[in-house]
Coordinates of N, CA, C and O in Angstrom, one line a residue:
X63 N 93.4 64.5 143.7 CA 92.1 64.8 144.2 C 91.6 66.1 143.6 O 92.3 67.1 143.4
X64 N 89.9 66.0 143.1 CA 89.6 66.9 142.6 C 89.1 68.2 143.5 O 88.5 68.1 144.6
X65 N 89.4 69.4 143.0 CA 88.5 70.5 143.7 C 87.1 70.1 143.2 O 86.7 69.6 142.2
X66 N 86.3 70.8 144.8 CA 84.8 70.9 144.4 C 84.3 71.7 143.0 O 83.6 71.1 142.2
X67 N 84.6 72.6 142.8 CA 84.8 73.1 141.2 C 85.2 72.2 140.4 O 84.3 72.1 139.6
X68 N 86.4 71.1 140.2 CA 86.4 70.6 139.1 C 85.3 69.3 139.4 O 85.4 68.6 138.5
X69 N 84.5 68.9 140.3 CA 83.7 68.0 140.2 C 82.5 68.5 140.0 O 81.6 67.7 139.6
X70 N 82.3 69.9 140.3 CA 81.1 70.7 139.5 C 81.4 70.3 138.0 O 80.8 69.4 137.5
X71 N 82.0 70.9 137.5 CA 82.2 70.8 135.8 C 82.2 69.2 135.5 O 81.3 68.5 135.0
X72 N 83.1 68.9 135.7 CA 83.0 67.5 135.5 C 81.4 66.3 135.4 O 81.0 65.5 134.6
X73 N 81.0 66.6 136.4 CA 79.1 66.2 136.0 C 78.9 67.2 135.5 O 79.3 66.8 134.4
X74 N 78.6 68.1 135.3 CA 78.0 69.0 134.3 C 78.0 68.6 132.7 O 77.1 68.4 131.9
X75 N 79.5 68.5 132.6 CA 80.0 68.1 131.4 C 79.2 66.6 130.9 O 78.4 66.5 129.9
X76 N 79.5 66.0 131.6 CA 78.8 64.9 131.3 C 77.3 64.9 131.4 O 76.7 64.3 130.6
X77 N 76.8 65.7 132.4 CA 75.5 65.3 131.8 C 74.9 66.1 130.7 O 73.7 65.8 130.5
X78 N 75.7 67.3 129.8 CA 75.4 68.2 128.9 C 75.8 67.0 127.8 O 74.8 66.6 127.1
X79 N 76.7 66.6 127.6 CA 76.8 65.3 126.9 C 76.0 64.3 126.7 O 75.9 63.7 125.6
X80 N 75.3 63.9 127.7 CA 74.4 62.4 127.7 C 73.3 63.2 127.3 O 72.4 62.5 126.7
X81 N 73.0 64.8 127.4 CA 71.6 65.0 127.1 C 72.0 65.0 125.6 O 71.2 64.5 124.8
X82 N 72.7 65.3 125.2 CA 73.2 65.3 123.7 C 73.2 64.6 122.8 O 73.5 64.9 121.6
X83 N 72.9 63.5 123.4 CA 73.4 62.0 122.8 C 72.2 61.7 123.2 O 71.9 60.7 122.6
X84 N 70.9 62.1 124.1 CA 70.0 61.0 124.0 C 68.8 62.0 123.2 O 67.6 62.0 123.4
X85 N 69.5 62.7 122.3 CA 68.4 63.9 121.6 C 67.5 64.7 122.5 O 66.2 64.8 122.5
X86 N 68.3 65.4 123.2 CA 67.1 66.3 123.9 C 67.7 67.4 122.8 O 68.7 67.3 122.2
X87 N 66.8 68.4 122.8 CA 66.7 69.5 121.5 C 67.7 70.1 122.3 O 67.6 70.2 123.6
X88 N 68.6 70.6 121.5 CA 70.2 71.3 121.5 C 69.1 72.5 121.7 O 69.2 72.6 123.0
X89 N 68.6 73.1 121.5 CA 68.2 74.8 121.4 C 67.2 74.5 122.5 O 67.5 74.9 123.6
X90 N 66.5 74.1 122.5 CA 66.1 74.2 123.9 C 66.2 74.0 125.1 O 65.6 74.7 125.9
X91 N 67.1 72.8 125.3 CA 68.2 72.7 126.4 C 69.0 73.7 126.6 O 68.9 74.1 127.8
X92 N 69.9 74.5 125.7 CA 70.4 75.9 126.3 C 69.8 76.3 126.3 O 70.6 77.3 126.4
X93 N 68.4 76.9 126.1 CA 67.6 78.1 126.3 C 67.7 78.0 127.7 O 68.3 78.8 128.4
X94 N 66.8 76.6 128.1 CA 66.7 76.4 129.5 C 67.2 76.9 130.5 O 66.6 77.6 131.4
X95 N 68.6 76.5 130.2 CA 69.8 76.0 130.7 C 70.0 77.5 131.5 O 70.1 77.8 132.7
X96 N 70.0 78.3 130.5 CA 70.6 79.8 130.6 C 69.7 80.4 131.5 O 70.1 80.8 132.6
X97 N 68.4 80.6 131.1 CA 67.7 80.4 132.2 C 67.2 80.3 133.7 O 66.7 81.2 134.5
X98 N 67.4 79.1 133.8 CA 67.4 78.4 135.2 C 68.1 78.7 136.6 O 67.9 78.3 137.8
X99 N 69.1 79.5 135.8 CA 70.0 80.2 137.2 C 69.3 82.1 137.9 O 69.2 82.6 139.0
X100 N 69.0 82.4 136.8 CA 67.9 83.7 136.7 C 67.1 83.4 137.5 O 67.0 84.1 138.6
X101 N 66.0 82.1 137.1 CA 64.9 82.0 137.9 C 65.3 81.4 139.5 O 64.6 81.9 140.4
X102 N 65.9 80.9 139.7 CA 66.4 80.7 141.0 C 66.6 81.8 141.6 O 66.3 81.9 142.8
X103 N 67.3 82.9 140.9 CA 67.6 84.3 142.0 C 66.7 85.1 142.1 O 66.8 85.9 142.9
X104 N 65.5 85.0 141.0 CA 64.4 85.7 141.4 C 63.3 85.2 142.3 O 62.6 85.9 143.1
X105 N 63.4 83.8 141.9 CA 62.4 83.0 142.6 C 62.3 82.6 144.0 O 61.5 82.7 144.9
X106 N 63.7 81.7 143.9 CA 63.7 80.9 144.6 C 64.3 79.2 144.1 O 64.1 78.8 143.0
X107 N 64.8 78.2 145.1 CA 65.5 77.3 144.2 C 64.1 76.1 144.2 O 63.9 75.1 143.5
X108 N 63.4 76.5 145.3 CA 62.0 75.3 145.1 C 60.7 75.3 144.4 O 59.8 74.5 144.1
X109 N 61.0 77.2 144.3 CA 59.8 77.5 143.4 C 60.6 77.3 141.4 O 60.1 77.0 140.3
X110 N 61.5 77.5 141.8 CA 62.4 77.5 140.2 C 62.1 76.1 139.9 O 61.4 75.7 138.9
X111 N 62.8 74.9 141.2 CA 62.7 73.6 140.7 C 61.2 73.0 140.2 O 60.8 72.3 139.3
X112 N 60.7 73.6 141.2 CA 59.2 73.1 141.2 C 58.8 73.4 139.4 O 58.4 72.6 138.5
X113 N 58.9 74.8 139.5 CA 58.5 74.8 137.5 C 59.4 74.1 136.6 O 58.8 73.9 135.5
X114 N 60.3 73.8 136.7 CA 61.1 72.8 135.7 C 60.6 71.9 135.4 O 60.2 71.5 134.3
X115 N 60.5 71.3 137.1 CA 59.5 69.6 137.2 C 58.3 69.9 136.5 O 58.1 69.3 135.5
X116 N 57.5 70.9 137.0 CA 56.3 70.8 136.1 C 56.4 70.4 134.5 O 56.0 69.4 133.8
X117 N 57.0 71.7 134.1 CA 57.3 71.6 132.6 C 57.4 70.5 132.2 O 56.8 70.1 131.2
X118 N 58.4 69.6 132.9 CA 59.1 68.2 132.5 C 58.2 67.3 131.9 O 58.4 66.4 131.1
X119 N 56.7 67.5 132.6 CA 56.1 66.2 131.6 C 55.2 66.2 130.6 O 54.3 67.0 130.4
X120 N 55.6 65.2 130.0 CA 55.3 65.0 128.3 C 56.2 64.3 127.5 O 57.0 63.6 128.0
X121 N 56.1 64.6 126.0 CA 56.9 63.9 125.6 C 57.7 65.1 124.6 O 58.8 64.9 124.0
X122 N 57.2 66.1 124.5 CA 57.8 66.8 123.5 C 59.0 67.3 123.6 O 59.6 66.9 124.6
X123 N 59.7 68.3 122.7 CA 61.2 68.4 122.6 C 61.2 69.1 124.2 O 61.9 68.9 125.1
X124 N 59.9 70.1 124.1 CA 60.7 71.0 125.4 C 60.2 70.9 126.3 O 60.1 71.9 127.0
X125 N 59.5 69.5 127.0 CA 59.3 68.8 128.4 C 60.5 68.4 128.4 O 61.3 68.8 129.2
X126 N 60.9 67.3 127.4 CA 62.3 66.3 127.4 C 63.3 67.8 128.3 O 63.7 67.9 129.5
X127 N 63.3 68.6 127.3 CA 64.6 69.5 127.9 C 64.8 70.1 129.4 O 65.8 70.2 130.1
X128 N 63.6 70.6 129.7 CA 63.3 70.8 131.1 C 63.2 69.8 132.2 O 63.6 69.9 133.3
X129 N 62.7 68.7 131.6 CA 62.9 67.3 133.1 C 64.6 67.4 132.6 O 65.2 68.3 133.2
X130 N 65.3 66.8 131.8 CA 66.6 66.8 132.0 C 67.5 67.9 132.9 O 68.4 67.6 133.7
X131 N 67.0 69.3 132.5 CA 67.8 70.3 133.3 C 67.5 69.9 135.0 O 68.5 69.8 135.7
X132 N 66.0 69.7 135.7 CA 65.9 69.5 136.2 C 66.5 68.1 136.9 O 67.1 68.3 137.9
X133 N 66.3 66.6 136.4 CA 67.2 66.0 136.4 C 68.9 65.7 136.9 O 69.4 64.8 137.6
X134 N 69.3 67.0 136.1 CA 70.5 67.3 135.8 C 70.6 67.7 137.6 O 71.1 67.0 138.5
X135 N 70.1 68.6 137.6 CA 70.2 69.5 139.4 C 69.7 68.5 140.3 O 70.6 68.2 141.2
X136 N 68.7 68.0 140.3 CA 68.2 66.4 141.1 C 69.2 65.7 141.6 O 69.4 65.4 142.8
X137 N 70.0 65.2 140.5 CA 71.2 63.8 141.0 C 72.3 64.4 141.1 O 73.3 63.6 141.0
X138 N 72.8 66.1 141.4 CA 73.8 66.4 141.6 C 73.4 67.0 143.2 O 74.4 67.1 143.9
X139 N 72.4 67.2 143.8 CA 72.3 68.0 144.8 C 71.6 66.6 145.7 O 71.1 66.7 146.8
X140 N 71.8 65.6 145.0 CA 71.8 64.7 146.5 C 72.8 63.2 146.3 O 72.5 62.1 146.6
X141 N 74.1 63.9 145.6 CA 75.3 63.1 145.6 C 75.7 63.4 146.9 O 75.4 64.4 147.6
X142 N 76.7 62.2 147.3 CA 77.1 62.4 148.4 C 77.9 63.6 149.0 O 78.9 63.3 148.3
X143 N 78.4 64.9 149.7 CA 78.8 65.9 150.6 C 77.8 67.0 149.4 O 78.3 68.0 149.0
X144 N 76.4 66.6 148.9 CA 75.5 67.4 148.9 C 74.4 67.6 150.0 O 74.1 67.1 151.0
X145 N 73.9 69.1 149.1 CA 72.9 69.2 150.7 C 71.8 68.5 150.8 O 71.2 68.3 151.8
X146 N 71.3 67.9 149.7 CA 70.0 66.9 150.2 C 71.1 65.7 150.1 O 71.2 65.7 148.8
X147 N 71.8 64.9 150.5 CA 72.5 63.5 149.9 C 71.3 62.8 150.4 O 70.7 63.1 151.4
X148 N 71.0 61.3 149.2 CA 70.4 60.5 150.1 C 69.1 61.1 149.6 O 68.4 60.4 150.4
X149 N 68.2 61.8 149.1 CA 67.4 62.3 148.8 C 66.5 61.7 147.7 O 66.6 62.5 146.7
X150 N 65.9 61.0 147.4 CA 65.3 60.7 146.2 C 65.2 61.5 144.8 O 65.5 61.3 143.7
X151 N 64.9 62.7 145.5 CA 64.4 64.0 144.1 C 64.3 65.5 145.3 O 63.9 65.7 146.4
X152 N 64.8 66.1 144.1 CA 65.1 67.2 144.7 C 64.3 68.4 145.3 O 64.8 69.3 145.9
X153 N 62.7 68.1 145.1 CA 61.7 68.7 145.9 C 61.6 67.8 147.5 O 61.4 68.2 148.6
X154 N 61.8 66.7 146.8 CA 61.9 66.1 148.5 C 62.8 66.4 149.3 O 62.6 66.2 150.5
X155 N 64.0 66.9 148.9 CA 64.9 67.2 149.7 C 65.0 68.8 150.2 O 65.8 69.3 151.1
X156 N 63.8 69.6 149.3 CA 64.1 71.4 149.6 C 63.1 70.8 150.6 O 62.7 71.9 151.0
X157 N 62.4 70.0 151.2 CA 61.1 70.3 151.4 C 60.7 69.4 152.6 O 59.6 69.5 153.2
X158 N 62.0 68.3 152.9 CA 62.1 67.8 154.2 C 63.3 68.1 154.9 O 63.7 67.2 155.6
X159 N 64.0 69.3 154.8 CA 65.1 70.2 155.2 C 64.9 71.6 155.9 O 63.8 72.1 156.0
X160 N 66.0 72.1 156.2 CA 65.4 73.0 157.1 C 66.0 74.8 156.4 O 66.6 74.8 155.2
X161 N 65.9 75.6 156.9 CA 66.0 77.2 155.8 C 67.7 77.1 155.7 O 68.2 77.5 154.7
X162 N 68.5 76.8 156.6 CA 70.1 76.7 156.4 C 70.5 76.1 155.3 O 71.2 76.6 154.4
X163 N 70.0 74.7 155.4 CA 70.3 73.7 154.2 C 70.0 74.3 152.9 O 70.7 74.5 151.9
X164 N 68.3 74.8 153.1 CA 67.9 75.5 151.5 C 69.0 76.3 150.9 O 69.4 76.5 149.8
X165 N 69.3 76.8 152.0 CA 70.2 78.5 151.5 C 72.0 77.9 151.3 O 72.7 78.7 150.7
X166 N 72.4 76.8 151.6 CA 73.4 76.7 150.9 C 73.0 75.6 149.6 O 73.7 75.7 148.6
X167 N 72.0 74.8 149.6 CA 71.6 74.0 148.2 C 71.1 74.8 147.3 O 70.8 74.3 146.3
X168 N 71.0 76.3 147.4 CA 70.4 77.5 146.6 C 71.8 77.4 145.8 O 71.9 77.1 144.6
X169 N 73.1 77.9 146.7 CA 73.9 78.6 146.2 C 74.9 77.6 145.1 O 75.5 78.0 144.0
X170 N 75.0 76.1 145.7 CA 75.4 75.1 145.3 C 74.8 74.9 143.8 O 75.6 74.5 142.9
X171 N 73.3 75.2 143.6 CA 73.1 75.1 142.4 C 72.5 76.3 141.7 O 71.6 76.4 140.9
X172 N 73.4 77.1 142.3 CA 73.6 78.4 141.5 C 74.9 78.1 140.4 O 75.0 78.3 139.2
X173 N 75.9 77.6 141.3 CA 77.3 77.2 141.0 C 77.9 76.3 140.0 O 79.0 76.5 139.3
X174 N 76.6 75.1 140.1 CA 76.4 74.2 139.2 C 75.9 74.2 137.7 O 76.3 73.5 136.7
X175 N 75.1 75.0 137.8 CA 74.4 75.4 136.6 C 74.8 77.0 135.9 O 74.1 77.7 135.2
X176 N 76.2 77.3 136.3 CA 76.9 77.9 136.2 C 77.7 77.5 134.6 O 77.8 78.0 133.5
X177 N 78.4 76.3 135.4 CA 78.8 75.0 134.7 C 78.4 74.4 133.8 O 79.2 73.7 133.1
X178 N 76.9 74.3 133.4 CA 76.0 74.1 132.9 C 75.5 74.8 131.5 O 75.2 74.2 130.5
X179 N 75.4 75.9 131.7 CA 75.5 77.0 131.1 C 76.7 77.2 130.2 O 76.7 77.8 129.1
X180 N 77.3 76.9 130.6 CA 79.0 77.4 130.0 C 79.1 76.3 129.3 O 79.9 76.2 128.4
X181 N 78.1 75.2 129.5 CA 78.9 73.5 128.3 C 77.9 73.5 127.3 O 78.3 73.3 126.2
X182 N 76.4 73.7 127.4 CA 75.4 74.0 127.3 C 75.4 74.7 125.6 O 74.9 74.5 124.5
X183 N 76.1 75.7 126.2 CA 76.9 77.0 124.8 C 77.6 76.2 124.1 O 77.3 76.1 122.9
X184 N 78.7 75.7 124.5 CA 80.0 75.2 124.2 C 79.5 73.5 123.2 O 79.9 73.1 122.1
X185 N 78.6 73.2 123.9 CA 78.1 71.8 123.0 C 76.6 71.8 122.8 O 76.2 70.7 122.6
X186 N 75.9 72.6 122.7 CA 74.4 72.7 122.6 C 74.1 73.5 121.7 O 73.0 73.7 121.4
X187 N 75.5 74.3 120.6 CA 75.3 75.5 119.8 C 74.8 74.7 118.5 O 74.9 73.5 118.4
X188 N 74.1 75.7 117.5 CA 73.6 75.5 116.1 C 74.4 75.5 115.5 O 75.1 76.5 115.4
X189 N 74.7 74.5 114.7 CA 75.6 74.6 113.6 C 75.2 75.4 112.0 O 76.0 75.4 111.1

């Protein structure tokens, strides 16, 4: 059985891989990436998510990279013994929940994109 840490990494991993493989821009995806944990502790995780989402649409390299990071936090924060589970998308879930839940789904994907960050580097670098 896995620890909650190695099932953090483990989706992480893979989805820094799938973004990799389906051409989202390697350099803008870790820019993001690195990012997005920042803006969360400054912001907030609904105001942070909220600008990702925005960003996300379009078609260019760095909409693609932003809906994926977002994305990425979306289908991990409402897998099952997450805090939105069951959740469609992840503004619906900060936003039909109550300030407890926000404040551990804050820290959860603080944690995650931790993970994120660290594969991001690791397989997102310039050659």
């Amino acid at each position: 059985m896995q620890t909650m840490q190695q099932q953090r990494a483990q989706y992480a991993l893979i989805q820094v891989d799938s973004a990799k493989r389906n051409g989202i821009s390697k350099k803008e995806f870790k820019s993001y990436a690195m990012g997005f944990p920042a803006m969360i502790r400054m912001n907030g995780l609904g105001q942070a998510a909220a600008f990702y989402r925005s960003k996300g649409e379009g078609e260019d390299a760095k909409a693609k990279a932003y809906r994926a990071l977002y994305d990425l936090l979306s289908g991990w924060m409402g897998n099952p013994g997450q805090p939105y589970t069951g959740s469609g998308d992840l503004l619906e879930g900060i936003t039909s929940n109550d300030l407890h839940t926000y404040r551990i789904a804050q820290v959860e994907a603080l944690l995650l994109l931790d993970w994120v960050k660290k594969f991001a580097k690791a397989y997102m670098g310039e050659k």
